Tab-separated table of C-alpha atoms in Angstrom:
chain	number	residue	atom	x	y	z
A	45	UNK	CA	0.000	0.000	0.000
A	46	UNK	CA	2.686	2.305	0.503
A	47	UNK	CA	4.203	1.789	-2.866
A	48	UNK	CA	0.992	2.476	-4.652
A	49	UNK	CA	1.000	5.893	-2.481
A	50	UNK	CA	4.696	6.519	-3.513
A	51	UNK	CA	3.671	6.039	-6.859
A	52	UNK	CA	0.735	8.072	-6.826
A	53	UNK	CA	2.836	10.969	-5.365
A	54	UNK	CA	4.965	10.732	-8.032
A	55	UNK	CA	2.408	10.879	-11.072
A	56	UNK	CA	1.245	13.461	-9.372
A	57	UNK	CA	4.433	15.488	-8.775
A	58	UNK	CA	5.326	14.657	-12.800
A	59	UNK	CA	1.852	16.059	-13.808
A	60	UNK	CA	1.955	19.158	-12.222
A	61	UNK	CA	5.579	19.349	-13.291
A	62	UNK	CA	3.541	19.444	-17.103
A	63	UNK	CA	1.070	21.462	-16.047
A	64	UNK	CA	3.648	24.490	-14.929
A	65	UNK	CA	5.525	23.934	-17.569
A	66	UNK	CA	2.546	24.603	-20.460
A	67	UNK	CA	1.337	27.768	-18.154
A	68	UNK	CA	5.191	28.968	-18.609
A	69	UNK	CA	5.199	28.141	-22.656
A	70	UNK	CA	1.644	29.725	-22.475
A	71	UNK	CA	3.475	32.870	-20.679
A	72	UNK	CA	5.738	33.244	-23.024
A	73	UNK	CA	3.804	33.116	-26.245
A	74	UNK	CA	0.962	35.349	-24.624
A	75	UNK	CA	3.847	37.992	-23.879
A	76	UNK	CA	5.708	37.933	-27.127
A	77	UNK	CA	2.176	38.393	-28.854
A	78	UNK	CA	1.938	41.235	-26.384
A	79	UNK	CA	5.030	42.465	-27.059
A	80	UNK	CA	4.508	42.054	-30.855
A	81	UNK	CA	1.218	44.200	-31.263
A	82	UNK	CA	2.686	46.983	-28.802
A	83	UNK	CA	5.653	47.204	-30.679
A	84	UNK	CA	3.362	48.573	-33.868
A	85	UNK	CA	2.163	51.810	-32.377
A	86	UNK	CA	-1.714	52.302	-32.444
A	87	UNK	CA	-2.456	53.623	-36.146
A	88	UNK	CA	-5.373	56.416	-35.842
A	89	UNK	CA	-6.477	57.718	-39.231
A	90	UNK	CA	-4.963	60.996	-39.717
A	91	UNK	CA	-7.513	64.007	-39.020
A	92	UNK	CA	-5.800	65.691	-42.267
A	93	UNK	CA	-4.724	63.047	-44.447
A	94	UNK	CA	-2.085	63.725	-46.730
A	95	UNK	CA	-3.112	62.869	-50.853
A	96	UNK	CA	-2.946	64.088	-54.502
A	97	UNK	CA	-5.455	64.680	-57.571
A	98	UNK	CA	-3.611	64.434	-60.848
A	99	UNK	CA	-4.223	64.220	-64.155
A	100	UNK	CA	-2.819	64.044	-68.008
A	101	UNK	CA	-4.602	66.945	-70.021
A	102	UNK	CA	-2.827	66.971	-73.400
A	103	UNK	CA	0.880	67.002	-72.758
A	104	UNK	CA	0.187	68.416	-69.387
A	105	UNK	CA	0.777	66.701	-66.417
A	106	UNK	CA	-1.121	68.439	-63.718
A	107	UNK	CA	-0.376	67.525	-60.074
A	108	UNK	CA	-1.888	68.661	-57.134
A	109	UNK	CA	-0.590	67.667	-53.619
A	110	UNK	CA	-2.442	68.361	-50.067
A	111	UNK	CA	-3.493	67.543	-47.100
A	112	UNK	CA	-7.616	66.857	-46.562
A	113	UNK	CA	-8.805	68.208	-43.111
A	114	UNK	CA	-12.648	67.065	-41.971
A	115	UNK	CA	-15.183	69.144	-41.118
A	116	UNK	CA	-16.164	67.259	-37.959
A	117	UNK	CA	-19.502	68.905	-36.837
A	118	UNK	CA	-17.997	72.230	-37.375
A	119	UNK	CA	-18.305	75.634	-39.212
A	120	UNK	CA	-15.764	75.774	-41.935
A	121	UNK	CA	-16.307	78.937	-44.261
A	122	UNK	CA	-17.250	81.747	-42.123
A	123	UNK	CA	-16.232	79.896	-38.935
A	124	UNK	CA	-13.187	77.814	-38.537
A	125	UNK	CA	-11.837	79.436	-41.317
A	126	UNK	CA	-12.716	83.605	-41.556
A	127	UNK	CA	-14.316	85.449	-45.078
A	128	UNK	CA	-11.381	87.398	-46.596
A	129	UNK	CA	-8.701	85.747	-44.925
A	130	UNK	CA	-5.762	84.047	-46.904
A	131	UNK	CA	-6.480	80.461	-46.369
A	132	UNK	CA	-3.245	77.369	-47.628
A	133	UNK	CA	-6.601	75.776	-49.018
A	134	UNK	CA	-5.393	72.683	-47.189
A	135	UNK	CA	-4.220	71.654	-44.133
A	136	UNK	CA	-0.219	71.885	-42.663
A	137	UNK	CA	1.848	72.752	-45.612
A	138	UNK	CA	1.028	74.717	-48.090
A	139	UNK	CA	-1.552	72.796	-50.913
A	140	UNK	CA	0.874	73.422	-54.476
A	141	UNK	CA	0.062	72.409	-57.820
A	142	UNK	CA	2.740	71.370	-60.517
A	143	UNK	CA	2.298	71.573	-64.192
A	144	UNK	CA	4.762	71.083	-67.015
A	145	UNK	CA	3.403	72.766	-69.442
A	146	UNK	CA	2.203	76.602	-69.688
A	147	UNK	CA	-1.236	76.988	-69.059
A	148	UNK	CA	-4.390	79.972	-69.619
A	149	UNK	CA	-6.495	80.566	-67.011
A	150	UNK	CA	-8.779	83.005	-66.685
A	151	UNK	CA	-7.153	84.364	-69.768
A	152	UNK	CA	-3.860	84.906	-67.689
A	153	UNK	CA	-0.499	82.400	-68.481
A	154	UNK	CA	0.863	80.170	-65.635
A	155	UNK	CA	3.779	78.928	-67.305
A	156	UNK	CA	4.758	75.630	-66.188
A	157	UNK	CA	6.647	74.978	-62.672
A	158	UNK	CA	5.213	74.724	-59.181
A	159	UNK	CA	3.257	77.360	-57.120
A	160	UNK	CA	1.370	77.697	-53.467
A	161	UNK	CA	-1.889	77.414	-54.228
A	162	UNK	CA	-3.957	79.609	-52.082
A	163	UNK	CA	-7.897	81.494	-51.811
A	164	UNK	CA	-9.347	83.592	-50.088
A	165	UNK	CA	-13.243	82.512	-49.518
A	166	UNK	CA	-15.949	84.702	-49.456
A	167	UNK	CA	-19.808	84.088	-49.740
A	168	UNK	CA	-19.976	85.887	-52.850
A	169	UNK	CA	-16.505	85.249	-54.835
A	170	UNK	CA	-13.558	83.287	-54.230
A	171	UNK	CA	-10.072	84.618	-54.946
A	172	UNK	CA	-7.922	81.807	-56.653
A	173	UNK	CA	-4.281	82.496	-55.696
A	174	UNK	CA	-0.776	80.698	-57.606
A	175	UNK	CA	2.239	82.281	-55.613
A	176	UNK	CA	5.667	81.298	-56.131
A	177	UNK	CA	6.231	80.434	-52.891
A	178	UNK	CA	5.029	76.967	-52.661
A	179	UNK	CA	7.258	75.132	-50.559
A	180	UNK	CA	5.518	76.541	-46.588
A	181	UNK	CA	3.944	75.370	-43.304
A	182	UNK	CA	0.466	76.919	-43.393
A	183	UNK	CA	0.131	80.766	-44.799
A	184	UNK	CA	2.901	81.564	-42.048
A	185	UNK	CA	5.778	82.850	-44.910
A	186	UNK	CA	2.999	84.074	-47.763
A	187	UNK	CA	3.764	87.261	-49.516
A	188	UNK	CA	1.208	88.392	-51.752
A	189	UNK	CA	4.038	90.152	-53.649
A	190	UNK	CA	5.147	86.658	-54.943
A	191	UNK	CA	1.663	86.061	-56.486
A	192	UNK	CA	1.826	85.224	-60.119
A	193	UNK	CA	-1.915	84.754	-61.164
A	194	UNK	CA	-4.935	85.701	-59.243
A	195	UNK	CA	-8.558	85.791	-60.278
A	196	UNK	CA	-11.850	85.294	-58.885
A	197	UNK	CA	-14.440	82.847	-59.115
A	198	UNK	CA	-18.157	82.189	-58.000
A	199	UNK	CA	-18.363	79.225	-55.212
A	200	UNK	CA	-20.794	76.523	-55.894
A	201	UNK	CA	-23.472	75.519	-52.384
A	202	UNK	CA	-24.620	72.537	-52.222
A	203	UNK	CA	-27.080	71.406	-49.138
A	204	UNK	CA	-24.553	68.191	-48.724
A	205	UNK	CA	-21.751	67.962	-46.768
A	206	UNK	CA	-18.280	66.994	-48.161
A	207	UNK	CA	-16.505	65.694	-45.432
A	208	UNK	CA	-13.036	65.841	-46.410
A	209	UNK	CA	-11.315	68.293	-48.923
A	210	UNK	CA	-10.880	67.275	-52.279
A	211	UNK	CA	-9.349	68.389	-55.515
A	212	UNK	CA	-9.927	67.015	-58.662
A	213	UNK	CA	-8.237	68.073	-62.351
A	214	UNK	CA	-11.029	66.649	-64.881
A	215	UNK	CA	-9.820	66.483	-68.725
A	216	UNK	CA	-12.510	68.361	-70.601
A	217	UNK	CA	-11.246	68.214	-74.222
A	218	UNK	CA	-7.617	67.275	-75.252
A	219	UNK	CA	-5.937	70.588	-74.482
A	220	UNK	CA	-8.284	71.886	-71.696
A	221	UNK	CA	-9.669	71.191	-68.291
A	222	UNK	CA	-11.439	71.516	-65.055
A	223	UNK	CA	-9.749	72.230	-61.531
A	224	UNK	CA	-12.167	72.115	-58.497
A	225	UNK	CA	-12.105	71.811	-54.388
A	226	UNK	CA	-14.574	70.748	-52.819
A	227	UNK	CA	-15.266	71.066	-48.852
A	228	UNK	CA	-18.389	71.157	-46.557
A	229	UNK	CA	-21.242	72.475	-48.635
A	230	UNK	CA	-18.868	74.375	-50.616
A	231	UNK	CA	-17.641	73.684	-54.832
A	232	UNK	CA	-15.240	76.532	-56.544
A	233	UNK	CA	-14.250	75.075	-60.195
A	234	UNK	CA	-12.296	76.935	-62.669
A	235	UNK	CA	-11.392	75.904	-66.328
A	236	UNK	CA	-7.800	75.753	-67.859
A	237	UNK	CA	-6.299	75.703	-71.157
A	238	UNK	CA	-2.907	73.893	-71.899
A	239	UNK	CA	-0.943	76.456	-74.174
């Protein structure tokens, strides 16, 4: 009888030897996993994502590169963002558009390179704004006296919201085009002309 309980002691000794021995493995795995998905930060969208609209119109290559803030329950035009106030027409850096060819618009030349691309809003006109300057956090270094086309256009309301900012360059024919941003209930589209 005292065997059998010997032996019994053992088994039972060995198994829980096991048992500690998984719950360590288990341990282990369980913290490297840990360890693993920690190491890869926690990836929030971006409030202001940064993007691009681009587009081949003729031999032009029209780029435009920005970054699209939300409107988040808020006032944008006339609120967040005052009437007759330079505006990046983005968020961060500057928004700048690139185009290698010479274009007409609004019966002006851009000839081709790479500009800031600002506005000023307004409920009854937009001004459109390329400045030479393109390469800036924000509106903090703009200079209207490096402006190289400005004109004004008539914004578009619309009773939906655009949540995000968007550009778009639409090919009308083969040597002209559309350029538009679009934000909250707001549309201002101009037409261009490759030279």
């Amino acid at each position: 009888m005292k065997n059998i309980i010997i032996l019994l002691c053992i088994i039972l000794l060995a198994s829980c030897k096991e048992t500690s021995k998984e719950a360590q493995e288990l341990s282990i795995t369980e913290k490297t996993e840990q360890n693993s998905t920690s190491a890869e930060p926690n990836k929030k969208k971006p409030l202001s994502p940064h993007t691009s609209a681009m587009a081949m119109v003729g031999d032009a290559h029209i780029h435009i590169d920005y970054s699209s803030p939300g409107v988040r329950k808020r006032i944008i035009f006339g609120g967040l963002l005052p009437y007759d106030t330079v505006w990046q027409a983005g968020a961060h850096m500057a928004t700048w558009m690139e185009t290698n060819k010479d274009l007409t618009i609004d019966g002006k030349e851009l000839k081709a390179g790479k500009y800031g691309f600002f506005v000023i809003p307004n409920q009854e006109e937009w001004t459109i704004i390329f400045n030479s300057n393109w390469n800036q956090h924000g509106k903090d270094e703009y200079d209207e006296k490096d402006d190289v086309l400005r004109f004004k256009v008539t914004p578009k309301i619309s009773e939906e919201i655009k949540e995000h900012l968007e550009y778009n360059v639409t090919k009308t024919t083969n040597d002209s085009g559309i350029i538009s941003l679009s934000w909250e209930k707001v549309l201002v589209e101009f037409p261009f002309k490759v030279k």
